[in-house]
Coordinates of C-alpha atoms and ligand atoms in Angstrom, one line a residue:
M1 CA -37.5 -14.8 5.5
T2 CA -39.1 -17.1 3.2
D3 CA -38.8 -21.0 3.3
T4 CA -36.8 -20.9 0.0
Q5 CA -34.2 -18.5 1.3
R6 CA -33.1 -20.8 4.0
S7 CA -33.5 -24.1 2.4
W8 CA -30.8 -25.7 4.6
E9 CA -32.9 -25.0 7.6
K10 CA -34.9 -28.1 6.8
R11 CA -32.1 -30.0 7.9
L12 CA -32.3 -28.5 11.5
S13 CA -34.8 -29.1 14.1
T14 CA -35.4 -25.6 15.1
K15 CA -34.7 -22.1 13.9
P16 CA -31.3 -20.6 14.8
D17 CA -31.1 -18.8 18.1
E18 CA -31.0 -15.0 17.8
L19 CA -27.4 -15.1 19.2
T20 CA -26.4 -17.5 16.4
V21 CA -27.9 -15.3 13.7
D22 CA -26.0 -12.4 15.1
Y23 CA -22.8 -14.3 15.5
V24 CA -22.6 -16.0 12.1
E25 CA -23.7 -13.1 9.9
S26 CA -21.3 -11.4 7.6
L27 CA -23.8 -9.3 5.7
S28 CA -23.0 -6.3 7.7
Y29 CA -19.6 -6.1 6.1
D30 CA -19.7 -8.4 3.0
K31 CA -22.5 -6.5 1.4
R32 CA -19.9 -4.2 -0.1
L33 CA -19.2 -7.2 -2.4
Y34 CA -22.7 -7.0 -4.0
K35 CA -21.5 -6.0 -7.4
Y36 CA -19.1 -8.8 -7.6
D37 CA -21.5 -11.3 -6.3
I38 CA -24.0 -10.3 -8.9
I39 CA -21.5 -10.4 -12.0
G40 CA -20.2 -13.8 -10.7
S41 CA -23.8 -15.1 -10.6
I42 CA -24.6 -13.9 -14.1
A43 CA -21.6 -15.6 -15.5
H44 CA -22.4 -18.8 -13.6
A45 CA -26.0 -18.7 -14.9
A46 CA -24.8 -18.0 -18.5
M47 CA -22.6 -20.9 -18.2
L48 CA -25.5 -23.1 -16.8
A49 CA -27.6 -22.1 -19.9
S50 CA -24.9 -22.9 -22.4
Q51 CA -24.3 -26.3 -20.7
G52 CA -28.1 -27.0 -21.0
L53 CA -28.5 -27.1 -17.2
I54 CA -31.0 -24.3 -17.2
T55 CA -32.9 -22.9 -20.2
Q56 CA -32.1 -19.6 -22.1
A57 CA -35.3 -18.1 -20.9
E58 CA -34.3 -19.0 -17.3
F59 CA -31.0 -17.4 -17.7
L60 CA -32.6 -14.2 -19.0
A61 CA -34.9 -14.0 -16.1
I62 CA -32.1 -14.5 -13.8
E63 CA -30.0 -12.0 -15.4
S64 CA -32.5 -9.3 -15.4
G65 CA -33.6 -10.2 -11.8
L66 CA -30.0 -9.7 -10.7
A67 CA -29.7 -6.4 -12.6
G68 CA -32.8 -5.2 -10.8
I69 CA -31.4 -6.1 -7.6
R70 CA -28.2 -4.3 -8.2
D71 CA -30.3 -1.2 -9.2
D72 CA -32.2 -1.5 -5.8
I73 CA -29.0 -1.9 -3.8
E74 CA -27.5 1.1 -5.6
A75 CA -30.7 3.2 -5.2
G76 CA -30.7 2.4 -1.4
R77 CA -34.0 0.4 -1.8
F78 CA -32.7 -3.0 -1.0
E79 CA -33.3 -4.2 2.6
F80 CA -30.3 -6.0 4.1
D81 CA -31.6 -8.5 6.6
K82 CA -28.9 -10.0 8.6
A83 CA -31.0 -13.2 8.9
A84 CA -29.9 -13.8 5.4
E85 CA -26.5 -14.2 6.8
D86 CA -24.3 -12.9 4.0
I87 CA -24.6 -11.1 0.6
H88 CA -24.7 -14.4 -1.2
M89 CA -27.9 -15.5 0.5
A90 CA -29.4 -11.9 0.4
V91 CA -29.0 -11.6 -3.3
E92 CA -30.2 -15.0 -4.0
G93 CA -33.2 -14.8 -1.6
A94 CA -34.1 -11.5 -3.3
L95 CA -33.9 -13.1 -6.7
I96 CA -36.1 -16.0 -5.8
K97 CA -38.8 -13.5 -4.3
R98 CA -38.5 -11.5 -7.5
I99 CA -38.5 -14.2 -10.3
G100 CA -39.6 -17.4 -8.5
E101 CA -38.5 -20.8 -9.8
P102 CA -35.7 -19.8 -12.1
G103 CA -34.1 -18.1 -9.2
E104 CA -34.0 -21.4 -7.4
K105 CA -31.8 -22.8 -10.1
L106 CA -29.1 -20.4 -9.8
H107 CA -27.2 -22.2 -7.1
T108 CA -26.9 -25.3 -9.3
A109 CA -23.3 -26.8 -8.9
R110 CA -22.3 -23.9 -6.8
S111 CA -21.7 -23.4 -3.1
R112 CA -21.2 -20.2 -1.1
N113 CA -17.6 -21.5 -0.5
D114 CA -16.7 -21.0 -4.2
Q115 CA -18.9 -18.0 -4.5
V116 CA -17.4 -16.1 -1.7
A117 CA -13.7 -17.0 -3.0
T118 CA -14.8 -15.7 -6.4
D119 CA -16.3 -12.5 -4.9
I120 CA -13.3 -11.6 -2.9
R121 CA -10.9 -12.2 -5.8
L122 CA -13.0 -10.0 -8.1
W123 CA -13.3 -7.3 -5.5
M124 CA -9.6 -7.4 -4.8
R125 CA -8.6 -7.2 -8.4
D126 CA -10.4 -4.0 -8.8
Q127 CA -9.3 -2.7 -5.4
I128 CA -5.7 -3.3 -6.3
V129 CA -5.9 -1.1 -9.3
T130 CA -7.6 1.7 -7.2
L131 CA -4.7 1.5 -4.7
Q132 CA -2.2 1.6 -7.4
G133 CA -3.8 4.7 -8.6
G134 CA -3.6 6.2 -5.1
I135 CA 0.1 5.4 -4.9
S136 CA 0.8 6.9 -8.3
H137 CA -0.9 10.0 -7.2
L138 CA 1.2 10.3 -4.2
Q139 CA 4.3 9.5 -6.2
K140 CA 3.5 12.3 -8.6
T141 CA 3.0 14.9 -5.7
L142 CA 6.5 13.7 -4.3
V143 CA 8.0 14.2 -7.7
A144 CA 6.5 17.7 -8.1
L145 CA 7.8 18.6 -4.7
A146 CA 11.2 17.0 -5.5
G147 CA 11.4 19.2 -8.6
Q148 CA 11.3 22.4 -6.5
Y149 CA 14.4 21.3 -4.6
V150 CA 17.0 20.1 -7.0
E151 CA 19.7 22.4 -5.9
D152 CA 18.7 23.0 -2.2
L153 CA 20.6 21.2 0.3
M154 CA 19.9 19.3 3.6
P155 CA 21.9 16.9 5.7
A156 CA 21.3 13.3 5.3
Y157 CA 21.3 11.1 8.5
T158 CA 22.4 7.8 9.4
H159 CA 21.8 6.6 12.9
M160 CA 20.0 9.9 13.2
Q161 CA 23.4 11.6 13.1
R162 CA 24.5 14.0 10.4
A163 CA 26.1 12.0 7.7
Q164 CA 26.6 13.5 4.2
P165 CA 25.1 16.5 2.5
I166 CA 22.3 15.8 -0.1
V167 CA 20.0 17.8 -2.3
I168 CA 16.3 17.8 -0.8
G169 CA 15.1 16.4 -4.2
A170 CA 17.0 13.2 -3.6
Y171 CA 15.5 12.7 -0.1
L172 CA 12.1 13.1 -1.5
L173 CA 12.6 10.7 -4.6
S174 CA 13.7 8.0 -2.1
F175 CA 10.0 7.7 -1.2
V176 CA 8.9 7.7 -4.9
Q177 CA 11.2 4.6 -5.5
Q178 CA 9.9 2.8 -2.2
L179 CA 6.3 3.5 -3.4
E180 CA 7.1 2.0 -6.9
R181 CA 7.9 -1.3 -5.4
D182 CA 4.6 -1.2 -3.7
V183 CA 2.8 -0.7 -7.1
V184 CA 4.7 -3.6 -8.5
R185 CA 4.1 -5.8 -5.5
L186 CA 0.4 -5.2 -5.6
G187 CA 0.4 -6.0 -9.4
N188 CA 2.2 -9.3 -8.6
C189 CA -0.4 -9.9 -6.0
R190 CA -3.2 -9.3 -8.6
N191 CA -1.5 -11.6 -11.2
L192 CA -1.3 -14.4 -8.6
L193 CA -4.9 -14.1 -7.4
N194 CA -6.4 -13.8 -10.8
F195 CA -7.5 -17.5 -11.1
S196 CA -11.2 -18.6 -10.8
P197 CA -12.3 -20.7 -8.0
L198 CA -15.9 -20.6 -9.2
G199 CA -17.1 -24.3 -9.8
G200 CA -15.0 -25.6 -7.1
G201 CA -18.3 -26.0 -5.3
A202 CA -18.4 -26.8 -1.7
I203 CA -15.0 -28.7 -1.9
A204 CA -15.2 -31.4 -4.4
G205 CA -16.7 -29.9 -7.6
S206 CA -19.8 -31.3 -9.2
T207 CA -21.2 -34.4 -10.9
L208 CA -23.0 -31.9 -13.2
A209 CA -21.4 -30.9 -16.6
I210 CA -20.3 -27.5 -15.7
D211 CA -17.6 -25.5 -17.8
R212 CA -15.4 -23.7 -15.3
K213 CA -13.3 -22.3 -18.0
A214 CA -16.2 -20.5 -19.5
T215 CA -17.0 -18.7 -16.2
A216 CA -13.3 -17.9 -15.6
E217 CA -13.1 -16.4 -19.1
A218 CA -16.4 -14.4 -18.8
L219 CA -15.1 -13.0 -15.5
G220 CA -11.7 -12.0 -16.8
F221 CA -9.7 -14.6 -14.9
T222 CA -6.4 -15.9 -16.4
D223 CA -7.4 -19.4 -15.9
I224 CA -9.2 -21.7 -13.3
V225 CA -7.8 -22.8 -10.0
Y226 CA -7.4 -26.4 -10.9
N227 CA -7.7 -28.1 -7.6
S228 CA -11.2 -27.8 -6.2
I229 CA -10.2 -28.2 -2.5
D230 CA -7.5 -25.5 -2.9
A231 CA -10.0 -23.4 -4.8
V232 CA -12.3 -23.0 -1.8
S233 CA -9.8 -22.9 0.9
D234 CA -7.1 -20.7 -0.5
R235 CA -6.8 -17.2 1.1
D236 CA -3.1 -16.8 0.5
F237 CA -4.0 -13.8 -1.6
C238 CA -5.7 -12.1 1.4
A239 CA -2.7 -12.4 3.5
E240 CA -0.4 -11.2 0.5
F241 CA -2.8 -8.3 -0.2
I242 CA -2.7 -7.2 3.6
F243 CA 1.1 -7.6 3.6
D244 CA 1.3 -5.3 0.6
C245 CA -0.9 -2.7 2.4
A246 CA 1.3 -3.2 5.5
L247 CA 4.4 -2.4 3.7
I248 CA 2.9 0.8 2.1
A249 CA 1.9 1.6 5.5
A250 CA 5.5 1.1 6.8
H251 CA 6.7 3.4 4.0
L252 CA 4.2 6.1 4.8
S253 CA 5.0 5.8 8.5
R254 CA 8.7 6.5 7.7
L255 CA 7.8 9.6 6.0
A256 CA 5.5 10.7 8.6
E257 CA 8.1 10.1 11.3
D258 CA 10.7 12.2 9.3
W259 CA 8.3 15.0 8.9
I260 CA 7.1 15.0 12.5
I261 CA 10.8 15.4 13.4
F262 CA 11.5 17.8 10.7
S263 CA 8.5 20.1 11.7
S264 CA 9.8 20.4 15.3
S265 CA 11.4 23.7 16.4
E266 CA 14.5 21.9 17.0
F267 CA 14.8 20.9 13.3
S268 CA 12.7 23.4 11.5
F269 CA 13.2 21.7 8.2
V270 CA 9.7 21.7 6.9
R271 CA 6.6 23.6 7.2
I272 CA 3.3 21.6 7.0
D273 CA 0.3 23.7 5.9
D274 CA -2.0 24.6 8.7
A275 CA -4.9 22.7 6.9
F276 CA -3.0 19.6 7.8
C277 CA -2.2 20.4 11.4
T278 CA -4.3 20.6 14.6
S279 CA -3.9 22.6 17.7
S280 CA -4.0 22.0 21.4
S281 CA -7.1 22.2 23.6
M282 CA -4.9 23.8 26.3
M283 CA -1.6 25.1 24.9
P284 CA -2.6 28.1 22.6
Q285 CA 0.9 28.2 20.8
K286 CA 0.7 24.5 19.4
R287 CA 0.6 23.6 15.9
N288 CA 0.6 19.7 16.0
P289 CA 1.3 17.2 13.1
D290 CA -1.6 15.0 14.1
V291 CA -2.2 13.9 10.6
L292 CA 1.3 12.5 10.1
E293 CA 1.0 10.9 13.7
L294 CA -2.0 9.1 12.7
M295 CA -0.6 8.0 9.5
R296 CA 2.2 6.6 11.6
G297 CA -0.3 5.1 14.1
K298 CA -2.6 3.4 11.5
T299 CA 0.3 1.4 10.6
G300 CA -0.5 -0.6 13.8
T301 CA -4.2 -1.3 12.5
I302 CA -2.8 -2.7 9.3
Y303 CA -0.1 -4.8 10.9
G304 CA -2.8 -6.0 13.3
A305 CA -5.1 -7.0 10.3
L306 CA -2.1 -8.9 8.8
M307 CA -1.5 -10.7 12.1
G308 CA -5.2 -11.5 12.3
M309 CA -5.4 -13.0 8.7
L310 CA -2.3 -15.1 9.1
T311 CA -3.7 -16.4 12.4
I312 CA -6.9 -17.3 10.7
L313 CA -4.9 -19.5 8.2
K314 CA -2.7 -21.2 10.8
A315 CA -3.7 -24.8 11.3
Q316 CA -7.1 -24.5 9.8
P317 CA -8.2 -27.9 8.5
S318 CA -8.3 -28.4 4.8
G319 CA -11.2 -27.1 2.8
Y320 CA -13.6 -24.2 3.8
N321 CA -14.1 -23.6 7.4
R322 CA -16.3 -20.7 8.7
D323 CA -13.2 -19.1 10.2
L324 CA -12.5 -17.9 6.6
Q325 CA -15.5 -15.5 6.8
E326 CA -13.4 -13.3 9.1
D327 CA -10.9 -12.8 6.2
K328 CA -13.0 -9.9 4.9
L329 CA -12.8 -8.0 8.1
H330 CA -9.1 -7.8 7.9
V331 CA -8.8 -7.3 4.2
F332 CA -11.3 -4.5 4.3
S333 CA -9.8 -2.9 7.4
A334 CA -6.3 -2.9 5.8
S335 CA -7.6 -1.7 2.4
D336 CA -9.8 1.1 3.7
C337 CA -7.0 2.4 6.1
I338 CA -4.3 2.5 3.5
S339 CA -6.5 4.0 0.9
K340 CA -7.2 6.9 3.3
S341 CA -3.7 7.4 4.4
L342 CA -2.4 7.3 0.7
E343 CA -5.0 10.1 0.0
I344 CA -4.1 12.3 2.9
A345 CA -0.5 11.7 2.3
A346 CA -0.6 13.1 -1.0
A347 CA -2.4 16.1 0.2
V348 CA 0.1 16.7 3.0
V349 CA 3.0 16.4 0.5
A350 CA 1.3 18.9 -1.8
H351 CA 1.0 21.4 1.1
T352 CA 4.5 21.1 2.6
S353 CA 7.6 23.2 1.8
F354 CA 11.1 22.9 3.1
R355 CA 12.7 25.8 5.0
T356 CA 15.7 25.9 2.7
K357 CA 17.3 29.0 4.2
E358 CA 17.1 27.6 7.8
I359 CA 18.4 24.3 6.7
A360 CA 21.2 25.9 4.7
A361 CA 22.2 28.0 7.7
G362 CA 22.9 24.9 9.7
L363 CA 24.8 22.9 7.1
D364 CA 28.1 23.8 8.6
A365 CA 27.5 21.8 11.7
G366 CA 28.2 18.0 11.8
F367 CA 31.1 17.8 9.3
L368 CA 29.0 16.8 6.5
D369 CA 32.1 17.0 4.1
A370 CA 34.3 14.7 6.1
T371 CA 33.6 11.7 3.7
A372 CA 34.3 13.8 0.7
L373 CA 37.5 14.9 2.2
A374 CA 38.7 11.4 2.7
E375 CA 37.7 10.6 -0.9
Y376 CA 39.8 13.7 -1.9
L377 CA 42.8 12.1 -0.3
V378 CA 42.0 9.0 -2.2
R379 CA 42.2 10.9 -5.4
K380 CA 45.7 12.0 -4.2
G381 CA 46.7 8.3 -4.0
V382 CA 46.2 7.9 -0.2
P383 CA 44.6 4.5 0.7
F384 CA 41.1 5.0 1.9
R385 CA 41.8 3.4 5.4
K386 CA 44.5 5.9 6.0
A387 CA 42.5 8.8 4.6
H388 CA 39.8 7.9 6.9
G389 CA 42.1 8.1 9.8
I390 CA 43.5 11.5 8.8
V391 CA 40.0 13.0 8.3
G392 CA 39.0 11.5 11.6
S393 CA 41.8 13.3 13.4
L394 CA 41.3 16.6 11.6
V395 CA 37.5 16.4 12.6
A396 CA 38.5 15.7 16.3
R397 CA 40.7 18.7 16.2
C398 CA 38.1 21.0 14.6
E399 CA 35.4 19.9 17.1
K400 CA 37.8 20.9 19.9
E401 CA 38.5 24.1 18.3
G402 CA 34.8 25.0 17.3
R403 CA 35.8 25.1 13.7
S404 CA 34.7 23.4 10.4
L405 CA 37.0 21.6 8.0
S406 CA 37.0 24.3 5.5
Q407 CA 38.1 26.7 8.2
L408 CA 41.5 24.9 8.4
S409 CA 44.5 26.4 6.6
V410 CA 46.4 24.3 4.0
E411 CA 49.4 24.3 6.4
E412 CA 47.2 22.9 9.2
F413 CA 45.8 20.2 6.8
Q414 CA 49.5 19.4 5.7
E415 CA 50.5 18.7 9.3
R416 CA 48.3 15.7 9.0
S417 CA 49.0 14.8 5.4
P418 CA 51.3 16.3 2.8
A419 CA 49.0 15.0 0.0
I420 CA 46.6 17.9 0.9
A421 CA 47.0 20.9 -1.3
Q422 CA 45.2 24.2 -2.1
D423 CA 42.5 22.6 -4.2
V424 CA 41.1 20.8 -0.9
Y425 CA 38.8 23.7 -0.5
E426 CA 36.9 22.5 -3.8
S427 CA 35.9 19.3 -1.9
L428 CA 34.8 21.1 1.3
G429 CA 31.4 22.6 2.2
A430 CA 28.1 20.9 1.6
G431 CA 27.5 22.8 -1.7
N432 CA 30.8 21.7 -3.2
V433 CA 30.2 18.1 -2.0
V434 CA 26.9 17.6 -3.7
R435 CA 28.2 18.9 -6.9
R436 CA 31.0 16.4 -6.8
Y437 CA 28.8 13.3 -6.4
M438 CA 29.6 11.2 -9.4
S439 CA 28.2 7.8 -8.9
A440 CA 24.9 6.6 -10.4
G441 CA 21.9 7.4 -8.2
A442 CA 23.9 9.6 -5.8
A443 CA 22.2 12.4 -4.0
G444 CA 23.4 15.4 -6.0
P445 CA 21.7 17.7 -8.4
E446 CA 23.0 16.1 -11.4
Q447 CA 21.6 12.7 -10.6
V448 CA 18.3 14.1 -9.2
R449 CA 17.7 15.7 -12.5
R450 CA 18.2 12.4 -14.3
Q451 CA 15.9 10.7 -11.7
L452 CA 13.3 13.4 -12.1
A453 CA 13.2 13.0 -15.8
F454 CA 12.8 9.2 -15.4
W455 CA 10.0 9.6 -12.9
E456 CA 8.1 12.2 -14.8
K457 CA 8.2 9.9 -17.9
R458 CA 7.3 6.7 -15.9
L459 CA 4.5 8.3 -14.0
A460 CA 3.1 9.7 -17.1
G461 CA 2.8 6.0 -18.3
N462 CA 5.5 6.3 -21.0
E463 CA 8.5 4.4 -19.2
P464 CA 7.9 0.6 -18.8
E465 CA 11.2 0.0 -17.1
R466 CA 11.1 0.4 -13.3
R467 CA 13.8 1.3 -10.9
Ligands
LIG1 N1 -20.3 -15.8 4.5 C1 -19.5 -16.9 4.2 C2 -17.9 -16.4 4.2 O1 -17.9 -15.1 4.1 C3 -19.8 -17.5 2.9 C4 -19.6 -19.0 2.9 C5 -20.3 -19.7 3.9 N2 -20.4 -21.1 3.6 C6 -21.0 -22.0 4.4 N3 -21.0 -23.2 4.0 N4 -21.3 -21.8 5.7 O2 -16.8 -17.0 4.2

């Protein structure tokens, strides 16, 4: 470590203890920001040159020096020394070593406080686009699977009890819609974070004539963060980003939970390809949905990151405090976790099939057509509350006698309500019911066809309206 690399050490009487070096370093995890640190520095140096704070020749030396460092890092030639503390000092130190005095001018009117805030925002801006791509890919695989089951039925559950019949496609598209909100939510997060803190300096800006708007524009920010104190201390976007990851994780864990249940012998609704299952070390017959269980389990990791991030922000004094360095641990953890989960979720979806015959064979159980029967009575002029009671008592009778509603005769129906006629059978049975769904967004084949057309267009990028 050269003298210049640790200029602030001149303030201290001794070298830092080894324990301190170890404890304060963030290089081990913030080195992944190198690309953003370098483009931020190039934009800053260009601005310093156009403001006459450094010469054009010095700017060119800085620019090519930083490009060389980027090449070294990418070629694996760069030596990351934790004594440099973080990526900002590591890059600046290497630059000074490489080009000498012009390198010592780079940090003019800048602090690591605004530098790190800039780097994370730049990183997150790209990462959001990557995550949105991962979500879209998963949505497409769900849409493709839904397209295979436009007519095939399954029971829908509320309170985990059989509720109403639906087509399988409708069930699958419910996830596509949840995920769409995640895409939009991440986009909102991106819009809100896309303001430049660079030039906020340590906390109060600079007495030098820097041009913050110029660096903001060069780096593709919408504008600058106007208040320098907020510029260096704001990490709201980190909490928001992790929250968005947490909600994606919640959505994936609900799908995982469904399919873990659906793949049990008791349900036998889905078959997940062997490539996405594991077996037991002891029980030779086992085919376990471990991938889905981990997808559900990793939600805990991401929720933990969110709690960690929020806790860092709580009651922190204004301005930059070193606590903020821990932000990246949580942000990276949530981001890495969710991007892996999204990737494998898409693979699992693409390799899962529904056991339509087995599901269909069980559709008579659970009186899935009871609500449709009540609505049949409504069409005959019976008030819904009365209809609900009539059907309730018919179900009770059928349950006792081990029959389904469609097995009752017209005479038996009429004992409970004279409004029931021969045409009642058109409203009974799961297949009849799903075809009768009329309301927008209902879970029948008709509506699913319409939703599929919407999503196919939307996910191909041709439909700006979201649902
Ligand atoms: N590594 C630090 C972080 O991640 C950079 C800022 C440190 N600034 C300071 N004055 N100690 O937040």
